[in-house]
Structure formats: C-alpha cells, structure tokens
Tab-separated table of C-alpha atoms in Angstrom:
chain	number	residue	atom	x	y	z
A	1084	UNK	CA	40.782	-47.090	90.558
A	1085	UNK	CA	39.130	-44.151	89.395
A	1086	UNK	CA	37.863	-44.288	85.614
A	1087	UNK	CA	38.574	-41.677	83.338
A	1088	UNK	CA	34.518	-41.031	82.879
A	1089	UNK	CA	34.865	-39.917	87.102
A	1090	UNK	CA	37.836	-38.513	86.948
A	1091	UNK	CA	36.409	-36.052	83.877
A	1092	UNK	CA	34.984	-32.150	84.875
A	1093	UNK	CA	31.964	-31.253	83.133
A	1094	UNK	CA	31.852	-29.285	80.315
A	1095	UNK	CA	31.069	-25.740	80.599
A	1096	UNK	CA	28.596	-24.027	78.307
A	1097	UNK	CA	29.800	-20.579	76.569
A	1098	UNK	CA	28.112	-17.011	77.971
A	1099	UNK	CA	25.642	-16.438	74.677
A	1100	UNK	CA	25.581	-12.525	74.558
A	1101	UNK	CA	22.061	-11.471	74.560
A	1102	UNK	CA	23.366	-8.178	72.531
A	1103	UNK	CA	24.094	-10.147	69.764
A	1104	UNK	CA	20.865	-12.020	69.381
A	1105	UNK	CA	18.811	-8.622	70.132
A	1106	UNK	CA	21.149	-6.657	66.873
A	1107	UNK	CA	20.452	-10.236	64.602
A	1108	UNK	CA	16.589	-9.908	65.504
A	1109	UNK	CA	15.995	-6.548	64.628
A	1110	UNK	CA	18.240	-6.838	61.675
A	1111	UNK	CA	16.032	-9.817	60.309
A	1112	UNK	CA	12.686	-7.753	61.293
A	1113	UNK	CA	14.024	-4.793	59.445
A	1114	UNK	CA	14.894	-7.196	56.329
A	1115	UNK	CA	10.939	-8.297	56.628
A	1116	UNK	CA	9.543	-4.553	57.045
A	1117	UNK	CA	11.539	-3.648	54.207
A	1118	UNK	CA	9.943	-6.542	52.282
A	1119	UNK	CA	6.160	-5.743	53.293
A	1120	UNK	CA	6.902	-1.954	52.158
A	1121	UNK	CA	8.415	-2.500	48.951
A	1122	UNK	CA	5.485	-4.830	48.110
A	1123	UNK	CA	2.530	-2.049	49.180
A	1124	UNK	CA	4.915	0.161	47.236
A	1125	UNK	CA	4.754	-2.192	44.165
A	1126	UNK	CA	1.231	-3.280	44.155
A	1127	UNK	CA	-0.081	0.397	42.817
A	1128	UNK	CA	2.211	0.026	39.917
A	1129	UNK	CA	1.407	-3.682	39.168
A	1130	UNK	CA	-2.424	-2.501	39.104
A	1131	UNK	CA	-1.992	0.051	36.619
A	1132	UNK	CA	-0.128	-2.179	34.284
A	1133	UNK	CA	-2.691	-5.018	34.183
A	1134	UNK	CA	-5.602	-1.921	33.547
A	1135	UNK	CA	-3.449	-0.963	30.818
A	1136	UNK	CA	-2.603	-4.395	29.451
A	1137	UNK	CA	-6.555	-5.311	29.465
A	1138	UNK	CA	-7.097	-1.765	28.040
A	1139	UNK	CA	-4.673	-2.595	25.165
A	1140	UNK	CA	-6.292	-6.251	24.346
A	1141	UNK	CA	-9.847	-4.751	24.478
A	1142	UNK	CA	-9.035	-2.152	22.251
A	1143	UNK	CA	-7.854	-4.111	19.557
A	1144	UNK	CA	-7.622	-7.688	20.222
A	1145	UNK	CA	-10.422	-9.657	22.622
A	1146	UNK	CA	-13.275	-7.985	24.374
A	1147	UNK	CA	-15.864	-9.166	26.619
A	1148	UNK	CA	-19.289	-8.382	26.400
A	1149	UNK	CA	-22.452	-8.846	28.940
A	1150	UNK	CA	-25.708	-10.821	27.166
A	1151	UNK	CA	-28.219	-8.220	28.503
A	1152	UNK	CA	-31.570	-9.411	26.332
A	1153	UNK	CA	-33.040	-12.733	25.112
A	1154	UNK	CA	-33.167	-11.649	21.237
A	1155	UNK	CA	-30.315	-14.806	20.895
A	1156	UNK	CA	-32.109	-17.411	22.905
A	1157	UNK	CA	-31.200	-20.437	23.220
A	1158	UNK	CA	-28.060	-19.752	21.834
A	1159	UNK	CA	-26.875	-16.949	23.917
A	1160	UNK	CA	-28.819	-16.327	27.610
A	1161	UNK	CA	-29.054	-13.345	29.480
A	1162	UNK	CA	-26.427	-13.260	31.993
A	1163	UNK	CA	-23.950	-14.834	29.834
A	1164	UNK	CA	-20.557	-13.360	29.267
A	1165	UNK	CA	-18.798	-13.640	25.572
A	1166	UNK	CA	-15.155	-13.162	24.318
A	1167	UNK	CA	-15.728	-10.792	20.985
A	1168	UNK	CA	-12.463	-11.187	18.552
A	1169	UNK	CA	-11.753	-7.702	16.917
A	1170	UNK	CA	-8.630	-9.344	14.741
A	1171	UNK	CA	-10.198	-11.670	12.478
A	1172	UNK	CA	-12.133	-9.838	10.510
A	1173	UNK	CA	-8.904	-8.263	8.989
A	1174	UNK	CA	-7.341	-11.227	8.114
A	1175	UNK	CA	-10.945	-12.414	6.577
A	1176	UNK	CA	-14.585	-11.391	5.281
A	1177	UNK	CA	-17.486	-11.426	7.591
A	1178	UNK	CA	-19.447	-14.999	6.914
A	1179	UNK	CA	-22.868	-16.392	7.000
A	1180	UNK	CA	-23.637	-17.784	10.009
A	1181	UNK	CA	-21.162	-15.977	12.193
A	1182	UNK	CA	-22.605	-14.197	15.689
A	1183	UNK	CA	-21.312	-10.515	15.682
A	1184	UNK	CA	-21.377	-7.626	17.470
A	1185	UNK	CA	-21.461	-3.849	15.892
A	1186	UNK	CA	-22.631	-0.900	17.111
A	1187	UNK	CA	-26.149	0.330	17.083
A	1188	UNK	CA	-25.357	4.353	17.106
A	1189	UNK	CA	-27.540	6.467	14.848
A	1190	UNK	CA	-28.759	3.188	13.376
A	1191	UNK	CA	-31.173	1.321	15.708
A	1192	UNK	CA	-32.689	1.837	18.590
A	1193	UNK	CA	-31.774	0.075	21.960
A	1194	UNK	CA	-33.330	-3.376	22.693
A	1195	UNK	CA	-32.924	-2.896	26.387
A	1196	UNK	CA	-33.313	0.573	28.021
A	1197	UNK	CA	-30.482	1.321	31.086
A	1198	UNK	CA	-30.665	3.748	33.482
A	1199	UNK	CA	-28.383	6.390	33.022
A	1200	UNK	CA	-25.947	6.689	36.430
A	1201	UNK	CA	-26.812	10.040	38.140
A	1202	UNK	CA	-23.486	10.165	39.943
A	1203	UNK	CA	-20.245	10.336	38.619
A	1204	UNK	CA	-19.039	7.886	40.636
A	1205	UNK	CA	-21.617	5.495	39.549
A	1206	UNK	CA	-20.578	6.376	36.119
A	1207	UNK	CA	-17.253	5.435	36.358
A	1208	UNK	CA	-18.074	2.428	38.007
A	1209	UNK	CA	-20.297	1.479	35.012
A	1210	UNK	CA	-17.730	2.454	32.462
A	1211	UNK	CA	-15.129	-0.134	33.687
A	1212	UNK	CA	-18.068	-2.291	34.000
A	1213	UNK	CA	-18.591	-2.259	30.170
A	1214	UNK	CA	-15.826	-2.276	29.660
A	1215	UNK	CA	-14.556	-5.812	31.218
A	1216	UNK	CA	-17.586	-7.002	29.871
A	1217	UNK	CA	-19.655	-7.490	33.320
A	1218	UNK	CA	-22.387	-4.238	32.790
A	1219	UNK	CA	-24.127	-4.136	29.647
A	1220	UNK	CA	-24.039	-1.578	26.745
A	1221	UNK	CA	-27.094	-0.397	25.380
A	1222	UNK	CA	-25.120	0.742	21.554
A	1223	UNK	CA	-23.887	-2.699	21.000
A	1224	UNK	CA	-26.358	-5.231	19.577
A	1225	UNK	CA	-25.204	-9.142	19.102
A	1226	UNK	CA	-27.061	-11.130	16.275
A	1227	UNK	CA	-26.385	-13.686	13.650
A	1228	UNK	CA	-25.572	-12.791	10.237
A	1229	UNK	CA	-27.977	-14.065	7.496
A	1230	UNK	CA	-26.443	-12.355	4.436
A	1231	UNK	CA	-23.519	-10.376	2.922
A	1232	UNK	CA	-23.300	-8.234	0.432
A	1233	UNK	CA	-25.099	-8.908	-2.779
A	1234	UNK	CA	-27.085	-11.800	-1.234
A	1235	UNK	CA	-30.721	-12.044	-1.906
A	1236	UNK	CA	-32.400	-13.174	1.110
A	1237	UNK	CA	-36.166	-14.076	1.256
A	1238	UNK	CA	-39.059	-15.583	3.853
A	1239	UNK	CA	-40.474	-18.044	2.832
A	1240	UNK	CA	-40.638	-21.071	0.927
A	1241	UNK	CA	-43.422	-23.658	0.731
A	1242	UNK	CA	-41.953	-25.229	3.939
A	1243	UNK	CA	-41.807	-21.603	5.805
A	1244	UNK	CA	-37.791	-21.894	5.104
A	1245	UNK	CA	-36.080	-18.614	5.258
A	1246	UNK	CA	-33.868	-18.855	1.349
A	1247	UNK	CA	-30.576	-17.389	0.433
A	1248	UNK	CA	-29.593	-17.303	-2.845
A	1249	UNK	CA	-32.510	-19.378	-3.461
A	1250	UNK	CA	-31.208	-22.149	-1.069
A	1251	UNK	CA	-33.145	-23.129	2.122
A	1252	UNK	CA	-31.614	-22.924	5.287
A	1253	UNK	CA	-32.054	-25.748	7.959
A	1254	UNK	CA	-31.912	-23.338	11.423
A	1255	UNK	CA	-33.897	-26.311	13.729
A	1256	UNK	CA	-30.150	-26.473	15.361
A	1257	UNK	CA	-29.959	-22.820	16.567
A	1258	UNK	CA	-33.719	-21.131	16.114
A	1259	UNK	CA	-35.440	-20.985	20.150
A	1260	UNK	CA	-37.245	-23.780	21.681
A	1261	UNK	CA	-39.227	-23.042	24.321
A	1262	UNK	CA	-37.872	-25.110	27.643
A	1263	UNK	CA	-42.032	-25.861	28.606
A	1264	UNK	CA	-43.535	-25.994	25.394
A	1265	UNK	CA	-40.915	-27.187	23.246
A	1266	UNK	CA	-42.192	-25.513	20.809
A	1267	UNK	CA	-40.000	-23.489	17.870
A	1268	UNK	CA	-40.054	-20.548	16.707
A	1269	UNK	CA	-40.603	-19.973	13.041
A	1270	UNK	CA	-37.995	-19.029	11.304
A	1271	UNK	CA	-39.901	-15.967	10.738
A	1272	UNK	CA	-43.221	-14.613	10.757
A	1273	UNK	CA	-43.470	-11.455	8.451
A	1274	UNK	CA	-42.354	-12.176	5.122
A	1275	UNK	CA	-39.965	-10.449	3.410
A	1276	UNK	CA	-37.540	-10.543	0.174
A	1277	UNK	CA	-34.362	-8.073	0.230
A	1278	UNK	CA	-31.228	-7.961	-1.532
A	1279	UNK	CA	-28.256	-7.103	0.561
A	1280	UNK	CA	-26.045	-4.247	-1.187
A	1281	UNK	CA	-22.586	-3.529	-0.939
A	1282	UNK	CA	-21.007	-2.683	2.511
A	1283	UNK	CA	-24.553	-4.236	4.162
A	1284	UNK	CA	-25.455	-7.125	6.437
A	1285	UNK	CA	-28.602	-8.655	7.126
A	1286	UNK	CA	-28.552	-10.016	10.684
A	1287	UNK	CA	-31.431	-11.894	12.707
A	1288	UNK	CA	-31.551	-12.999	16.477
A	1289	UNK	CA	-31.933	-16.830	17.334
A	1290	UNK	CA	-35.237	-15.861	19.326
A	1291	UNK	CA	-37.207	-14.735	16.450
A	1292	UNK	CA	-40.279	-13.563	17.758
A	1293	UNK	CA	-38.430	-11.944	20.157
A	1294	UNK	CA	-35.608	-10.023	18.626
A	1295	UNK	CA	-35.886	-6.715	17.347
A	1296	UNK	CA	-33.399	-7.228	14.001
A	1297	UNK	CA	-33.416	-6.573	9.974
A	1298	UNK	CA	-36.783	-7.500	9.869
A	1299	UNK	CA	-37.732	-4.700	12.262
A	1300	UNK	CA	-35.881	-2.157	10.483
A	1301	UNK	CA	-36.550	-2.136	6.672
A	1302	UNK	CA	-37.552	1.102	6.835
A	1303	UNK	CA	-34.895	2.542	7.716
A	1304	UNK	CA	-32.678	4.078	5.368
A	1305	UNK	CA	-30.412	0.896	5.001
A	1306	UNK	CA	-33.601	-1.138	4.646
A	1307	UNK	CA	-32.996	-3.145	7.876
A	1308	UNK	CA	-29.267	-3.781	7.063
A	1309	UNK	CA	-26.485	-2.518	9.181
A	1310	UNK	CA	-22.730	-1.134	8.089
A	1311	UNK	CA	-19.972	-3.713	7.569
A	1312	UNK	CA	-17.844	-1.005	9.314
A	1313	UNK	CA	-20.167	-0.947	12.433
A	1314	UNK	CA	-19.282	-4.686	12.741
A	1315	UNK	CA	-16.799	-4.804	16.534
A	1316	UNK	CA	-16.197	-8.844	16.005
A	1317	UNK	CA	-17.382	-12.123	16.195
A	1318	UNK	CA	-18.438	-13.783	19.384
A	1319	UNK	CA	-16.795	-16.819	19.260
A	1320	UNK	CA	-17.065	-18.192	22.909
A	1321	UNK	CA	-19.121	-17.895	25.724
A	1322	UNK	CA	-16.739	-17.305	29.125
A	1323	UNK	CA	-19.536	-16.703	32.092
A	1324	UNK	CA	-21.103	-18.690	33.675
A	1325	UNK	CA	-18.738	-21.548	33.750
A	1326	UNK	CA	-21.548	-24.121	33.156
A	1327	UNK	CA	-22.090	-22.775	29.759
A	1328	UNK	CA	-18.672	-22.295	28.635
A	1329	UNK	CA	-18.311	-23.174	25.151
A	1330	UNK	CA	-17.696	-21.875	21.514
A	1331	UNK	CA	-20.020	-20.651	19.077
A	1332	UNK	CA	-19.373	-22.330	15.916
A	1333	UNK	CA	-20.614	-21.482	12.161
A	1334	UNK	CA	-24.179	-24.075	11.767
A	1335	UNK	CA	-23.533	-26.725	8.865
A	1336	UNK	CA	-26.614	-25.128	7.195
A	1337	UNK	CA	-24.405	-21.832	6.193
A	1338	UNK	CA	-21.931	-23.863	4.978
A	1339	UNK	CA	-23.827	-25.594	1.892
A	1340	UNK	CA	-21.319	-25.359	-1.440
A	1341	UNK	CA	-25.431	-24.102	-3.217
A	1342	UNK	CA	-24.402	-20.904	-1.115
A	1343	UNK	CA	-21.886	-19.638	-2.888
A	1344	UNK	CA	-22.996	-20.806	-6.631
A	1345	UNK	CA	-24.589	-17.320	-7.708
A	1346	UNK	CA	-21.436	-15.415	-6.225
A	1347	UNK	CA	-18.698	-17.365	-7.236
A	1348	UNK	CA	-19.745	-18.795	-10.915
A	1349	UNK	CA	-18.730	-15.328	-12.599
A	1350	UNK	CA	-15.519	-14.870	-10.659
A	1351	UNK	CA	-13.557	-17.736	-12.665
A	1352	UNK	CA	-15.017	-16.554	-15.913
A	1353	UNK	CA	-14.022	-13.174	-15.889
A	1354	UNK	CA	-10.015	-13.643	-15.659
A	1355	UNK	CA	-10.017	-16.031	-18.903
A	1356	UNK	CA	-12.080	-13.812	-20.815
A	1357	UNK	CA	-10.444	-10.669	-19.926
A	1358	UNK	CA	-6.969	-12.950	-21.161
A	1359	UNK	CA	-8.993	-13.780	-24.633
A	1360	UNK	CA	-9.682	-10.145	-24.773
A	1361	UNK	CA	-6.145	-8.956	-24.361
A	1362	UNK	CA	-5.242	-11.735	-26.848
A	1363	UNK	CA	-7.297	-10.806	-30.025
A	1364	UNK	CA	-5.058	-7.760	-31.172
A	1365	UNK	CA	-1.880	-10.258	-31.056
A	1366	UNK	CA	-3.431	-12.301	-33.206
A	1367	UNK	CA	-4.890	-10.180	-35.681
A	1368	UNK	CA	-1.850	-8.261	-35.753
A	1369	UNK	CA	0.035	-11.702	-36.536
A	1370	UNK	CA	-2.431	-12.850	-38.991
A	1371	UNK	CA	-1.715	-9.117	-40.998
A	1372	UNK	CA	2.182	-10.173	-40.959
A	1373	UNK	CA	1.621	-13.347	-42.024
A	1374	UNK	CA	-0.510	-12.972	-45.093
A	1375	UNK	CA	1.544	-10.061	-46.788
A	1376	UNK	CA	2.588	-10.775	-50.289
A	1377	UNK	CA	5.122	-13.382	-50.387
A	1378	UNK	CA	8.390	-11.206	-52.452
A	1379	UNK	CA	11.028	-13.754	-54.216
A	1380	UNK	CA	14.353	-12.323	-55.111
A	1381	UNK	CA	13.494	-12.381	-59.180
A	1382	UNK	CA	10.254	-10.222	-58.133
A	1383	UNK	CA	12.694	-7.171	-56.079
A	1384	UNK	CA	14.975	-7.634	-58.750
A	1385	UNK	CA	12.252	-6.366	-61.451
A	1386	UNK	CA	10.527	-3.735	-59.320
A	1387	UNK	CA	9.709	-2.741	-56.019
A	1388	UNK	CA	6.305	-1.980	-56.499
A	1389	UNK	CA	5.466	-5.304	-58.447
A	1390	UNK	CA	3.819	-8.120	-55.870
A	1391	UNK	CA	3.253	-11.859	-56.854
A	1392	UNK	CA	1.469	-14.588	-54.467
A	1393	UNK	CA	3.484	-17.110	-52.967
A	1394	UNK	CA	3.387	-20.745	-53.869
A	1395	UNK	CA	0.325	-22.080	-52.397
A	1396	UNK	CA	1.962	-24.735	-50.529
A	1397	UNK	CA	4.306	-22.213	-49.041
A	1398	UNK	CA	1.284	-20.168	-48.262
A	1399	UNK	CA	-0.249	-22.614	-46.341
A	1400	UNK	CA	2.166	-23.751	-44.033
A	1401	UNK	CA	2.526	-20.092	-42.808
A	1402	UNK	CA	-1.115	-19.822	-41.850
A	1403	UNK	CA	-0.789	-23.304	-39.755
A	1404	UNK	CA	2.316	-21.752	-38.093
A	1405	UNK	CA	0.820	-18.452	-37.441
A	1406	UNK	CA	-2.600	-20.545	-36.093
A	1407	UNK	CA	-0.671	-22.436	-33.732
C-alpha cells in the first residue's frame, strides 16, 4: 500500500509579481526622500529659533561671559567661562561681596587691549563670539564689590586689613596666592579712605596687585567708583572649563551682622519717631478739651458767661482718662 505522504503532489509556490515589489520599493524610497527633504528643509528654521531663543535669554535673563585677564585670580582664571544673571538685581540690591559685571564705557579704560577685526566677516564672527560668551569684550570689566552706597571704606588697619564701616574684613579665602611662592597678596598696597555716595560702588579684583580697579581710578570724576546702573549682573557660576565648574558664593567675611550696624541703626528709629511726631497735636488738642471749665446746670442757669472749676476730684479723674 501506498501511504498518503507518497501518494501526496507537492505543493506549488505562487508566481510573486516582480511589478509589485518594484511599485512597493520605490514607494517606500519616496516615503524616505520625502523624510530627508523635509528635515534639510526644517533644520534652517530650527537654527534661527535657538539664535533667537539664546538672543532672548542673553538679553535679559543669563549671559555668558569670557575671563580675558587675571585682575580676579585665583578666583576667576583666564580662560574661564561665567553665567552672569541680569534678573536678580531687580528683585534685590547689589551686596558686598558679590562678583559683578558692568560696563566700562566712558568710565575706565580697558584692562586688556583687542585687536579690532579688519574684515567684516571677522567682525561678525567676533560679535556672536561675545556674545555666547566664548570671545572677550574689552567694555565689560568683572570685579568684586567692596562697598555700596554710603559705605565708608578704608586701607588699612594696624593688621594691613582693608575696613568697612570700621569693621575688618578677613579676604585670606579669596585674595591671590601665588601657586610657587604661596605667597598673598596684600589686601592692598596704596592706602586709601573713601566714602561711597549714592548710586556708587567700590569694586576691587581678587589679584590685587594686579587689577586695575577703584583704587586705580580715584581720580576720576566718580573717585574710583562706578554707576549702580552700569552694573550687567552677578557672576554666580563658572561654566568652562568643566574642571572648574562651580559657583561663586558671597565670602562669610561680608556677611558679619558689624556690617550693617551704621546703616541699619537709624532705619528702626525713624518710623517711631515720625509716629510720636504725628501724635503730639492729638494730644495737646485732647489735653485743651479736657481741661475746659467744668459748667454745672445751676452755673448755665445763672449766666452764660459765668465759669466755676469743677470739683477737684472730678477734675482729676478726667486728666487720668485723657493721659491714658
């Protein structure tokens, strides 16, 4: 007997129309072209957007700026890249010990000379470099403010202590120490003894033998301080290179409670005597109501112009309840 596994005719395989597989390949390579098109189409658009977004932030939120000097050794090197925050100065005041940057225009002169491009090309180029933070700017200056307005600063005390407000600061956590030597620098050299007027900061560099700052510019017509409105932000971080990344904190020295003593001790005062001031007509004027001639109804009843004291005891009790 013949099994059914003999017995059974192989199966035939279907014609595959090689018309059909062309159409489906050049449909699915038309789907991809499309694709790559639409993307080299996009990517002009998506470039402009980001320039504008990091246009936007730089104008008024976070900036970057290049570290083109040594005027904030060790603190800040050059090379180094900072983030500059242009927002919090307007929700508060400028403070000792912050690192700013302002603008130098009409004020100071430039710490480090650049070459101006001679093509416009080159120009361009260095535009968007100083502008993203990678080319330096020769208008902006970066230094650490050492008084605000109505401070009285002065270099220096027996221990060569630069004073504010009559109170030393510590700056051995910040001032430069050279990497061979190890030795620091003073905290200053020339002596000097300004007080800081309204609208006016006095700024220094961490290097200070090195940095051209207030010091350097007393006589100018601001006597070495610059605008409060010059001020761009505080550098609060450095971003380049990534072994130095890290903030850029306020030093404990600038944050002593002595600081503030000669500012603050006549703000509290003035509200309550301004109240006591305000006061004194009330009470005189309830003092006059309270002492007129006490009038019983026998004295109206004989005449209007005749007056008569009180009773002393009734008296009395009138001035305790006007007192109190």
């Amino acid at each position: 007997m013949r099994s059914e596994a003999e017995g059974a005719a192989p199966e035939e395989k279907e014609p595959v129309d090689s018309a059909d597989e062309t159409a489906d390949d050049s449909e699915e390579d038309g789907k991809r072209k499309k694709k790559q098109g639409s993307f080299w189409k996009e990517l002009p658009v998506l470039i402009v957007v980001a320039v504008v977004l990091a246009l936007v932030i730089k104008a008024f939120a976070v900036q970057a700026f290049y570290i083109p000097s040594g005027s904030m050794e060790n603190t800040l090197q050059v090379g180094d890249r900072v983030l500059v925050n242009k927002i919090v100065y307007h929700t508060r005041d400028i403070a000792r010990g912050d690192v700013i940057v302002f603008n130098g225009l009409d004020s100071w002169d430039p710490e480090v000379q650049v070459a101006e491009p001679s093509n416009p090309v080159s120009k361009a180029l260095r535009a968007v470099g100083t502008a993203f933070g990678v080319a330096p700017n020769e208008k902006d200056y970066i230094k650490r403010v050492i008084g605000i307005p109505g401070d009285h600063i002065k270099c220096c005390d027996a221990q060569g202590r630069v004073t504010v407000n009559g109170v030393p600061l510590e700056e051995k956590s910040y001032l430069f120490t050279d990497p061979i030597t190890h030795e620091q620098n003073k905290p200053s050299n020339d002596p000097f003894d300004v007080t800081v007027k309204p609208g006016q900061l006095w700024v220094m560099g961490d290097h200070r033998e090195l940095s051209y700052d207030s010091r350097s510019h007393r006589g100018d017509p601001g006597g070495g301080t610059i605008p409060i409105d010059r001020v761009i932000g505080r550098a609060f971080v450095i971003v380049w290179p990534l072994d130095r990344l890290g903030t850029l904190p306020i030093p404990a020295t600038f944050k002593q409670p002595a600081l503030e003593k000669s500012g603050a001790a006549a703000l509290p005062a003035a509200p309550y005597a301004l109240g006591i001031l305000c006061t004194l007509p009330l009470a005189f004027l309830r003092r006059r109501h309270y002492f007129k001639p006490y009038q019983t109804p026998g004295n109206l009843a004989k005449s209007p112009a005749s007056k008569t004291s009180p009773p002393p005891s009734s008296r009395s009790s009138r001035v305790r309840s006007a007192l109190w």
